[in-house]
XYZ file of C-alpha atoms in Angstrom:
724
model
C 61.144 172.569 97.135
C 57.718 171.267 96.861
C 57.276 171.757 100.466
C 56.142 175.262 99.529
C 52.778 173.712 98.845
C 52.059 172.844 102.309
C 52.999 176.085 103.901
C 50.508 178.019 101.574
C 47.017 178.922 102.187
C 44.605 179.268 99.168
C 40.757 179.846 99.457
C 39.306 178.291 96.188
C 35.914 179.620 97.069
C 36.930 183.311 96.718
C 35.665 184.842 93.389
C 39.083 186.217 92.623
C 40.533 182.813 92.536
C 38.183 181.658 89.819
C 38.798 184.498 87.500
C 39.983 183.281 83.792
C 43.577 183.591 83.037
C 44.553 186.359 80.688
C 45.648 185.139 77.330
C 49.226 185.353 76.263
C 51.039 184.995 73.073
C 52.957 181.817 72.412
C 56.716 182.210 72.295
C 59.671 180.397 70.552
C 61.410 177.899 72.676
C 64.909 178.743 73.829
C 67.960 176.590 74.492
C 68.104 176.261 78.319
C 71.520 174.866 78.468
C 73.083 177.688 76.410
C 71.422 180.143 78.670
C 72.981 178.315 81.758
C 76.415 178.729 80.571
C 76.288 182.025 78.847
C 78.962 184.399 79.859
C 76.452 187.161 80.402
C 74.148 187.657 83.380
C 71.350 185.234 83.325
C 68.339 187.483 82.459
C 69.215 189.677 79.585
C 66.700 191.803 77.744
C 66.777 190.092 74.588
C 63.638 189.321 72.680
C 65.339 186.184 71.337
C 65.819 184.816 74.906
C 62.637 185.527 76.704
C 59.166 186.697 75.601
C 58.013 190.020 77.451
C 54.470 190.669 78.367
C 52.706 193.165 76.346
C 52.473 196.769 77.814
C 48.770 196.454 77.510
C 48.868 193.546 80.149
C 50.770 195.784 82.724
C 47.618 197.698 83.116
C 46.185 194.509 84.733
C 49.625 193.913 86.325
C 48.918 190.370 87.598
C 46.832 187.768 86.028
C 44.831 187.316 89.247
C 44.153 190.865 90.259
C 43.210 191.490 93.916
C 39.524 191.495 94.538
C 38.276 194.727 96.093
C 35.081 192.865 97.275
C 37.084 191.252 99.884
C 40.373 193.454 100.250
C 41.045 196.948 98.812
C 44.043 196.762 96.427
C 45.974 199.698 98.119
C 49.277 199.518 99.883
C 49.469 199.382 103.733
C 51.005 202.658 105.247
C 52.905 201.073 108.017
C 56.653 201.330 107.574
C 57.311 197.820 107.800
C 54.954 197.013 104.819
C 56.513 199.943 102.982
C 60.043 198.496 103.553
C 59.006 195.048 102.339
C 57.121 196.360 99.383
C 60.120 198.219 98.140
C 62.629 195.307 99.059
C 60.561 193.001 96.859
C 59.591 195.493 94.238
C 63.027 196.509 93.340
C 63.761 192.995 92.138
C 60.551 192.285 90.291
C 60.568 192.795 86.678
C 56.930 192.990 85.358
C 57.765 192.880 81.654
C 58.605 189.240 82.260
C 55.790 186.749 81.970
C 55.867 184.778 85.251
C 54.215 181.879 83.390
C 57.211 181.637 80.952
C 60.168 182.611 83.264
C 59.214 183.117 86.976
C 62.772 183.437 88.090
C 63.304 186.463 85.476
C 59.919 187.856 86.616
C 61.011 187.724 90.268
C 64.692 188.681 89.999
C 65.698 190.444 86.795
C 65.735 194.007 87.987
C 67.781 192.783 90.934
C 70.238 191.130 88.681
C 70.654 194.048 86.306
C 71.238 196.513 89.156
C 73.746 194.483 91.139
C 77.317 193.332 90.636
C 78.938 189.968 89.910
C 78.815 187.356 92.603
C 76.195 189.130 94.548
C 73.099 187.468 95.681
C 70.306 188.096 98.200
C 71.816 185.368 100.358
C 75.154 186.859 100.434
C 73.853 190.299 101.197
C 72.031 188.883 104.196
C 75.503 187.489 105.385
C 77.148 190.798 104.848
C 74.304 192.216 106.833
C 75.062 189.917 109.802
C 78.833 190.421 109.506
C 78.153 194.142 109.780
C 76.093 193.824 112.823
C 78.799 191.712 114.432
C 81.434 194.499 113.447
C 79.125 197.062 115.178
C 78.922 194.797 118.320
C 82.572 194.390 118.472
C 83.105 198.229 118.269
C 81.659 198.594 121.632
C 83.762 198.768 124.829
C 85.536 195.609 125.941
C 84.728 196.440 129.636
C 81.772 193.872 129.689
C 82.992 191.443 127.025
C 83.461 187.776 127.422
C 86.921 186.292 126.629
C 85.221 184.794 123.491
C 84.237 188.119 122.454
C 87.699 189.644 123.256
C 89.351 187.021 121.153
C 87.112 187.545 118.295
C 87.486 191.325 118.510
C 91.337 191.140 118.577
C 91.522 188.853 115.649
C 89.087 190.844 113.604
C 91.037 194.258 114.470
C 94.431 192.713 113.532
C 93.055 191.219 110.327
C 91.693 194.577 109.287
C 95.057 196.193 110.193
C 96.813 193.608 108.119
C 94.664 194.272 105.087
C 94.837 198.108 105.378
C 98.589 198.165 105.915
C 99.652 195.044 103.715
C 101.917 193.705 106.296
C 104.308 191.167 105.201
C 105.204 187.993 107.220
C 107.705 186.401 104.675
C 110.187 185.681 107.397
C 107.539 183.786 109.629
C 106.424 181.977 106.467
C 109.934 180.838 105.573
C 110.652 179.895 109.253
C 107.720 177.330 109.135
C 108.901 175.892 105.727
C 112.434 175.445 107.073
C 110.951 173.753 110.258
C 108.994 171.289 108.157
C 111.317 170.490 105.331
C 114.717 172.393 105.966
C 114.671 173.708 102.274
C 112.586 174.502 99.178
C 113.100 171.943 96.271
C 111.994 174.243 93.429
C 114.853 176.557 94.498
C 117.367 173.940 94.302
C 117.555 173.265 98.084
C 118.220 169.905 99.633
C 115.424 168.720 101.924
C 116.119 167.064 105.329
C 117.795 163.715 104.829
C 115.758 162.156 107.595
C 112.401 163.837 106.488
C 109.336 161.912 107.774
C 107.029 163.195 105.022
C 103.888 161.454 106.615
C 104.459 162.992 109.990
C 104.853 166.484 108.325
C 101.625 165.947 106.316
C 99.770 165.127 109.692
C 101.453 168.187 111.350
C 100.479 170.593 108.740
C 96.973 169.277 108.352
C 96.611 169.890 112.156
C 98.244 173.239 112.507
C 96.885 174.795 109.306
C 93.353 173.251 108.765
C 94.717 172.167 105.261
C 94.944 168.698 104.084
C 97.543 167.635 101.433
C 97.368 164.121 100.302
C 95.249 162.720 102.898
C 92.222 164.475 104.653
C 91.449 163.282 108.177
C 88.313 164.461 109.966
C 86.506 163.055 113.117
C 82.693 163.024 113.016
C 79.847 160.757 113.770
C 80.310 156.958 113.400
C 77.657 156.068 110.797
C 76.940 152.626 112.068
C 77.413 153.520 115.815
C 75.563 156.572 116.427
C 76.860 157.020 120.081
C 80.512 157.514 119.231
C 82.812 159.427 116.807
C 85.307 157.927 114.423
C 88.326 159.275 112.254
C 87.505 159.329 108.441
C 90.321 159.386 106.279
C 89.575 160.538 102.666
C 90.868 162.032 99.523
C 91.753 165.862 99.816
C 89.758 168.621 98.055
C 91.789 169.962 95.125
C 91.707 173.599 94.174
C 89.696 172.690 90.965
C 86.627 170.652 90.568
C 87.556 167.100 89.927
C 86.044 167.209 86.477
C 88.162 170.112 85.265
C 91.315 167.637 85.701
C 89.436 164.803 83.956
C 88.542 166.046 80.580
C 91.909 165.316 78.934
C 95.476 166.157 79.645
C 95.383 168.970 77.000
C 92.218 170.635 78.331
C 91.953 174.277 78.993
C 91.470 174.019 82.742
C 94.598 171.992 83.156
C 96.815 174.074 81.090
C 95.556 177.338 83.014
C 96.229 175.323 86.348
C 99.783 174.791 85.212
C 99.997 178.420 84.388
C 98.663 179.655 87.641
C 101.006 177.250 89.533
C 104.213 178.481 87.579
C 103.263 182.200 88.195
C 102.663 181.717 91.797
C 105.930 179.934 92.431
C 107.789 182.697 90.206
C 106.287 185.227 92.343
C 107.371 183.621 95.548
C 110.942 183.203 94.307
C 110.944 186.789 93.379
C 109.902 187.924 96.852
C 112.553 185.707 98.816
C 115.492 185.889 96.209
C 117.782 188.649 94.962
C 118.320 186.564 91.684
C 114.935 184.839 90.933
C 115.699 184.185 87.266
C 118.282 181.457 88.375
C 115.195 179.313 89.269
C 113.175 179.613 86.117
C 113.794 176.098 84.704
C 113.413 174.670 88.303
C 110.197 176.322 88.527
C 108.743 175.222 85.171
C 109.742 171.621 85.873
C 108.107 171.744 89.276
C 104.936 173.409 88.009
C 104.677 170.510 85.464
C 105.166 167.845 87.810
C 102.838 169.470 90.600
C 100.107 169.851 87.830
C 100.365 166.174 86.602
C 100.230 165.028 90.381
C 96.963 166.884 90.988
C 95.482 165.466 87.778
C 96.470 162.006 88.854
C 94.904 162.624 92.280
C 91.796 163.694 90.616
C 91.851 160.714 88.484
C 92.301 158.401 91.482
C 89.549 160.144 93.486
C 85.881 159.259 93.507
C 83.334 161.350 91.807
C 80.572 163.249 93.899
C 78.133 160.505 92.620
C 80.141 157.812 94.073
C 80.840 159.880 97.295
C 77.054 159.976 98.065
C 77.074 156.168 98.667
C 77.707 156.288 102.542
C 77.678 152.521 102.901
C 80.267 152.063 100.078
C 82.387 154.743 101.702
C 82.295 153.009 105.240
C 85.414 150.912 105.352
C 86.694 150.274 108.789
C 90.265 149.155 109.436
C 92.722 148.690 112.312
C 95.985 150.483 111.810
C 97.634 147.200 111.647
C 95.357 146.194 108.609
C 96.220 149.503 106.919
C 99.921 148.878 107.220
C 99.454 145.481 105.661
C 97.269 146.670 102.828
C 99.189 149.963 102.113
C 102.682 149.309 103.264
C 104.236 152.611 101.493
C 102.170 154.659 103.689
C 103.607 155.498 107.267
C 100.127 155.444 108.956
C 101.368 155.780 112.445
C 103.488 158.837 111.666
C 100.812 160.464 109.789
C 98.400 159.872 112.627
C 100.758 160.877 115.337
C 101.274 164.375 113.574
C 97.427 164.849 112.884
C 96.222 163.771 116.261
C 99.009 164.962 118.730
C 96.364 166.945 120.674
C 94.588 163.828 121.512
C 95.364 161.975 124.814
C 96.370 158.276 124.337
C 95.917 158.865 120.492
C 97.428 155.331 119.669
C 94.939 153.619 121.797
C 92.132 155.587 120.453
C 92.770 154.916 116.689
C 94.538 151.570 116.974
C 91.404 149.447 116.416
C 89.495 151.539 113.947
C 89.667 154.226 111.449
C 87.549 154.512 108.372
C 88.719 154.838 104.785
C 86.187 156.511 102.492
C 88.022 155.496 99.335
C 90.217 152.355 99.376
C 90.948 152.572 95.653
C 92.491 156.246 96.241
C 94.678 154.855 99.033
C 95.827 152.049 96.628
C 96.804 154.710 94.158
C 98.437 156.779 97.040
C 100.359 153.742 98.217
C 101.608 153.244 94.768
C 102.552 157.023 94.251
C 104.683 157.043 97.254
C 106.826 154.260 95.682
C 107.084 155.890 92.231
C 107.245 159.707 92.765
C 110.212 161.630 94.061
C 109.952 163.284 97.451
C 111.063 166.651 96.075
C 107.908 166.709 93.822
C 105.840 165.782 96.948
C 107.371 168.501 98.828
C 107.039 171.130 96.278
C 103.208 170.186 95.961
C 102.787 170.707 99.562
C 104.668 174.066 99.628
C 102.428 175.231 96.874
C 99.315 174.664 98.915
C 101.150 176.361 101.801
C 102.070 179.411 99.400
C 98.381 179.780 98.414
C 97.101 179.455 101.815
C 99.550 182.041 103.127
C 99.333 184.330 99.910
C 98.005 187.315 101.824
C 101.090 187.206 104.227
C 103.627 187.444 101.283
C 102.536 190.874 99.742
C 99.976 192.549 97.363
C 101.364 190.614 94.231
C 101.089 187.058 95.783
C 97.714 187.907 97.237
C 96.574 189.133 93.775
C 97.487 185.954 91.976
C 95.550 183.891 94.786
C 92.444 186.044 94.120
C 92.706 186.088 90.268
C 93.112 182.242 90.558
C 89.831 182.259 92.621
C 91.747 180.400 95.303
C 89.555 179.324 98.200
C 91.157 178.700 101.695
C 90.835 174.934 102.328
C 88.840 175.330 105.280
C 86.123 177.075 103.298
C 86.671 174.928 100.182
C 86.385 171.553 102.215
C 82.856 170.214 102.363
C 81.655 170.015 105.984
C 80.049 166.661 105.248
C 81.939 163.319 105.351
C 80.654 162.524 101.705
C 82.915 165.558 100.681
C 80.324 166.522 98.181
C 79.127 170.159 97.954
C 82.563 171.618 97.954
C 83.009 175.525 97.469
C 85.143 176.776 94.615
C 84.061 180.467 94.754
C 85.417 182.944 97.310
C 82.622 183.919 99.747
C 83.754 187.523 100.066
C 85.574 189.605 97.582
C 88.734 191.765 98.099
C 86.989 194.954 97.544
C 84.458 194.226 100.322
C 84.675 195.955 103.645
C 87.799 194.389 105.321
C 85.868 194.017 108.561
C 83.160 191.965 106.787
C 85.817 189.923 105.142
C 87.775 189.341 108.425
C 84.632 188.257 110.244
C 84.017 185.796 107.820
C 87.526 184.316 108.101
C 87.297 184.131 111.859
C 83.786 182.461 111.565
C 85.441 179.783 109.297
C 88.021 178.792 111.900
C 86.310 179.748 115.310
C 82.534 179.279 114.403
C 81.055 179.964 117.801
C 83.052 183.253 118.375
C 81.348 185.489 115.855
C 78.134 183.353 116.351
C 78.215 184.286 120.112
C 78.809 187.924 119.381
C 75.862 188.130 117.136
C 73.397 186.166 119.197
C 74.186 188.218 122.102
C 73.715 191.571 120.200
C 69.966 190.762 119.427
C 67.802 192.093 122.195
C 64.573 190.385 121.309
C 66.214 187.056 120.306
C 64.116 184.880 122.830
C 60.853 186.230 121.351
C 61.740 185.781 117.813
C 62.970 182.351 118.627
C 59.595 181.391 119.541
C 58.138 182.565 116.327
C 60.775 180.856 114.220
C 60.298 177.683 116.226
C 56.544 177.792 115.275
C 57.423 178.212 111.614
C 59.654 175.158 111.653
C 57.109 173.129 113.533
C 54.361 173.897 110.935
C 56.571 173.144 108.046
C 57.700 169.816 109.562
C 54.073 168.932 110.618
C 52.886 169.782 107.102
C 55.686 167.871 105.522
C 54.729 164.779 107.695
C 50.995 165.048 106.788
C 51.986 165.426 103.149
C 53.726 162.044 103.165
C 50.381 160.363 103.704
C 48.941 161.930 100.575
C 51.575 160.580 98.036
C 50.654 157.552 96.025
C 54.048 156.386 95.023
C 55.263 155.464 98.564
C 54.545 152.050 100.204
C 52.999 151.938 103.669
C 56.403 150.959 105.027
C 58.069 153.896 103.463
C 55.529 156.177 104.760
C 55.939 155.004 108.210
C 59.759 155.362 108.007
C 59.586 158.876 106.609
C 57.093 159.941 109.342
C 59.204 158.379 111.939
C 62.296 160.128 110.622
C 60.404 163.631 110.818
C 59.218 162.779 114.245
C 62.648 162.036 115.387
C 64.164 164.960 113.597
C 66.452 167.185 115.931
C 65.824 170.901 115.238
C 68.448 173.297 116.591
C 66.992 176.902 116.448
C 69.083 180.031 116.966
C 72.227 179.146 118.687
C 73.515 176.322 120.993
C 71.697 176.923 124.214
C 73.786 175.065 126.769
C 76.993 176.626 125.319
C 75.763 180.280 125.163
C 73.576 180.063 128.276
C 71.747 183.154 128.982
C 74.330 185.521 127.680
C 74.999 187.090 131.146
C 77.309 184.219 132.202
C 79.828 183.328 129.711
C 81.887 180.738 131.598
C 80.736 177.810 129.407
C 81.501 179.479 125.863
C 84.741 180.730 127.279
C 85.725 177.408 128.685
C 85.096 175.878 125.275
C 87.400 178.149 123.617
C 90.142 178.458 126.362
C 92.408 175.646 125.324
C 92.678 176.340 121.770
C 92.155 180.082 121.242
C 92.898 181.951 124.486
C 96.500 182.286 123.320
C 95.354 184.926 120.999
C 94.783 187.338 123.756
C 98.672 187.271 124.356
C 99.609 187.567 120.747
C 100.414 190.790 118.992
C 100.799 189.807 115.249
C 98.170 188.626 112.784
C 100.175 185.804 111.420
C 100.478 184.043 114.862
C 96.873 184.630 115.554
C 95.607 183.132 112.507
C 97.618 180.102 112.919
C 96.292 179.711 116.397
C 92.855 179.933 114.838
C 93.681 177.313 112.174
C 95.046 174.834 114.645
C 92.243 175.527 116.987
C 89.651 174.606 114.178
C 90.976 171.087 113.952
C 91.628 170.334 117.418
C 88.353 171.910 118.809
C 85.966 170.897 116.230
C 87.302 167.614 115.118
C 90.176 165.554 116.458
C 89.350 165.702 120.206
C 85.983 164.561 119.464
C 87.461 161.119 119.168
C 87.357 160.862 122.995
C 83.994 162.347 123.478
C 80.769 160.780 123.124
C 78.637 161.676 119.951
C 75.595 164.142 120.415
C 72.857 164.360 117.905
C 71.905 167.863 119.307
C 75.120 169.456 118.494
C 74.675 172.709 116.821
C 76.038 172.064 113.485
C 77.286 175.370 112.162
C 78.079 179.058 113.349
C 74.904 180.645 114.459
C 76.241 183.728 112.436
C 76.144 181.799 109.267
C 72.967 182.640 107.097
C 72.168 179.127 106.089
C 69.944 176.374 107.099
C 71.634 172.973 107.513
C 70.420 169.454 107.448
C 72.977 166.843 108.678
C 71.784 163.254 107.428
C 74.114 161.253 109.653
C 72.443 163.030 112.757
C 68.848 163.642 111.193
C 69.298 167.047 112.594
C 68.190 170.401 111.245
C 70.018 173.643 112.234
C 68.374 176.925 111.658
C 70.974 179.726 112.870
C 69.970 183.105 114.270
C 71.562 184.585 111.126
C 68.636 183.229 109.151
C 66.281 185.752 110.731
C 66.846 188.404 108.303
C 65.795 189.087 104.799
C 65.637 187.565 102.270
C 64.304 184.668 104.743
C 62.594 186.147 107.526
C 61.962 189.207 109.416
C 59.970 189.278 112.743
C 57.636 192.058 111.869
C 57.107 191.025 108.127
C 53.850 189.153 107.075
C 53.711 185.600 107.077
C 53.638 185.213 103.485
C 57.024 186.554 103.339
C 58.422 184.524 106.318
C 56.857 181.066 105.416
C 58.128 181.518 101.780
C 61.645 182.759 102.603
C 62.588 180.864 105.799
C 59.805 178.091 105.504
C 61.067 177.377 101.996
C 64.640 177.186 103.100
C 63.676 174.786 106.049
C 61.473 172.597 103.600
C 64.513 172.461 101.090
C 66.772 171.290 103.740
C 64.331 168.759 105.238
C 63.987 167.258 101.709
C 67.656 166.183 101.974
C 66.569 163.721 104.582
C 64.930 161.882 101.844
C 67.236 162.394 98.830
C 70.018 159.894 97.529
C 72.045 160.604 100.742
C 69.636 161.240 103.414
C 67.524 158.044 102.673
C 70.516 156.007 103.712
C 70.005 156.954 107.437
C 67.537 155.879 109.947
C 65.443 158.220 112.169
C 68.362 158.643 114.652
C 71.114 158.882 112.231
C 72.620 155.386 111.857
C 73.158 153.851 108.351
C 70.311 151.464 107.306
C 69.681 149.400 104.325
C 68.406 151.690 102.375
C 47.791 179.754 107.846
C 47.576 183.149 106.831
C 44.175 184.087 105.525
C 44.154 187.811 106.119
C 44.593 190.050 103.204
C 47.483 192.580 103.222
C 48.837 194.327 100.270
C 52.397 195.707 99.828
C 53.059 199.087 98.529
C 54.261 199.262 94.819
C 53.018 195.642 94.614
C 49.338 196.199 95.281
C 48.448 194.365 92.100
C 49.627 190.980 93.624
C 47.746 188.853 95.773
C 49.103 187.432 99.112
C 49.381 184.083 97.194
C 51.488 185.635 94.541
C 53.478 187.608 97.105
C 54.248 184.299 98.615
C 55.744 182.922 95.399
C 57.651 186.043 94.512
C 59.061 186.001 98.101
C 60.346 182.581 97.521
C 61.941 183.353 94.334
C 63.379 186.719 95.816
C 65.482 184.742 98.195
C 67.264 183.015 95.508
C 68.102 186.058 93.295
C 71.757 185.997 92.177
C 74.161 187.528 89.711
C 76.386 184.672 88.252
C 78.903 184.625 85.603
C 79.912 181.320 83.702
C 82.868 180.236 85.801
C 80.670 180.221 89.034
C 77.773 178.409 87.192
C 80.068 175.920 85.630
C 81.896 175.159 88.994
C 78.610 174.708 90.550
C 77.171 172.407 87.978
C 80.479 170.364 87.814
C 81.269 169.945 91.536
C 78.134 169.790 93.637
C 74.493 168.922 94.443
C 73.356 172.357 94.455
C 71.637 173.536 91.235
C 71.568 176.944 89.844
C 69.124 179.388 91.521
C 67.213 179.904 88.241
C 66.507 176.016 88.182
C 65.757 176.005 91.973
C 63.010 178.605 91.256
C 61.552 177.575 87.928
C 61.847 173.847 88.212
C 59.934 173.990 91.658
C 57.060 176.193 90.774
C 56.390 174.494 87.334
C 55.576 171.309 89.330
C 53.101 172.965 91.626
C 49.461 173.366 90.258
C 49.105 175.978 92.994
C 51.476 178.381 91.355
C 49.673 177.847 88.042
C 46.409 178.798 89.615
C 47.727 181.745 91.550
C 49.340 183.342 88.377
C 46.679 182.115 85.896
C 49.209 180.261 83.592
C 47.914 178.573 80.534
C 48.525 174.925 80.110
C 51.441 174.288 78.051
C 53.521 177.506 79.170
C 56.782 176.695 80.686
C 55.524 177.330 84.360
C 52.517 175.210 83.551
C 53.494 171.942 81.805
C 51.026 169.262 81.159
C 50.273 167.009 84.134
C 52.207 163.953 82.998
C 55.463 166.318 82.614
C 55.290 167.525 86.210
C 57.455 165.970 88.676
C 55.051 164.427 91.428
C 57.383 163.495 94.345
C 55.574 165.211 97.432
C 52.656 166.350 95.754
């Protein structure tokens, strides 16, 4: 984000800032789109793809060589500088011209030496999880109940992975409880089945929507209360993959995956699975078609970003009149059974996000046989529970790149930014994987463990708060300098920044001083304490699943809305901005490389953490954030000292600043992940987040001595002048 400009210091009077740029050879243009979807890693050593710098230029190393008149160009001897120098140096590829491909320059060595689906950000998350694992390995004697619950689930999860325990009987018992039979195996379902109540029950018990997705969050027009939003569910593939045409490869592959999974399930539970081959093939075709129809009826991400268009309040009585084939009361009773006086709470108002989807759903229930709907729901349950059905089913889910619904589901009511790639791979440390799973269903559990384990957390928190304060203040000041905004818009923007809620580290009221755990234990007791008395992982994970919806969503209906709520787990290494609350959350997990380390130089911390903060702040003024006022409701519309890093002595502090920013975005991606990212969410590929940002900033051009016309130094009229 261009916010990098106003957290960077540059002294234009220094002689080494006035040196002429070294001349480079021109190069042939290459097709950026082709590069983006190529099957191979993004930065290949191909002369046809990227022009390398001449070996002679390596003698000069950087365009703007450090000036020994002011600072000697030799590496500091302190261990922290040695450590950071190595950390950045191991990613920098100096055979790339930073003025042609700054991302390749900053990240190529990292990409070439790492494995698929690995990024600096993911490595930071794994490091956090490892620290949580170490804290949980300690004696339980002084642990809070929250820590004991977290430890017990993680230990049970690791044991389950290592021993490959099967819980097929428990899975079948739940299926019988819901439906009394499995249609794709020729069973007859309950004659008095209330499919709508079962949909609500499964959604509450499993944190998995089926045909309707209900979630309680801020009322966008009444900032002091919560409301239930009903929306289209998140399908296992990006909506666009279903939409190309009925003969597209993605849909054919989806049909094959469905058939393979249903076949494997029958092989597990039946002695004569071949008897059901035709039933399975027919069911798979109908399920795939139903998913495609759902995608067609759903809104695109672009449409979902329009909050006003998505805010459609109705009473339950009005819903019954508009969509009579949907048994609203049964669905809501199943979904909200944990909420006292639920009928009174939702009778007067729920909000539909996409009325047109529910119009389709109303027709679908009148035209589709119940067996197909039940088979669709059962398929979703089988994928969610694949790890409990044995190695073969688990492998099918992994090969299909299936993401648990709780992790796939967007946390925003806009339902944009969905995740279609697994955060953790099956060959990761089981404990790391298990901690990630617990975090998805019980966010403050691992978060409390991690925050408590850091002994100097209060000291670091002050420094992080200072970084955030400077970034926000600089952003506010910068608003005054842009010439495309009206005076009214500038006042509105500065007011929004002034009233921004900033959550740093952890939820202080909930976590207390970490010596008294009464508040955090009370928070988890009703929904999660049963785990302390449970002995099998299947029971524990279902307690977690149910606890997630009830604790973090449904019961909020009867609680006042609080803008200062800590938005995410403190153990998630990601800064988050919530437009409907105008709040910024900086978890304690972000206090690690590639974003920040307390004893690292400010050039690194401002570029990493400051850049992440600035990027998220910018969402307050993008196509979604601009729709909200300074308190959340919908509206109509310096580091001057020299210090050189070992192995990178040839780079100035300004250049280290830019390299640190790019380093935090280094990622190894293959075409499937890039395609899913481009098709389904607002987050652009990291190469674009790097190169598109720096090429709009003249400060970068000056720091690296780029010639006008090079890729990172376009002509002035080709730069995007939004905040600069």
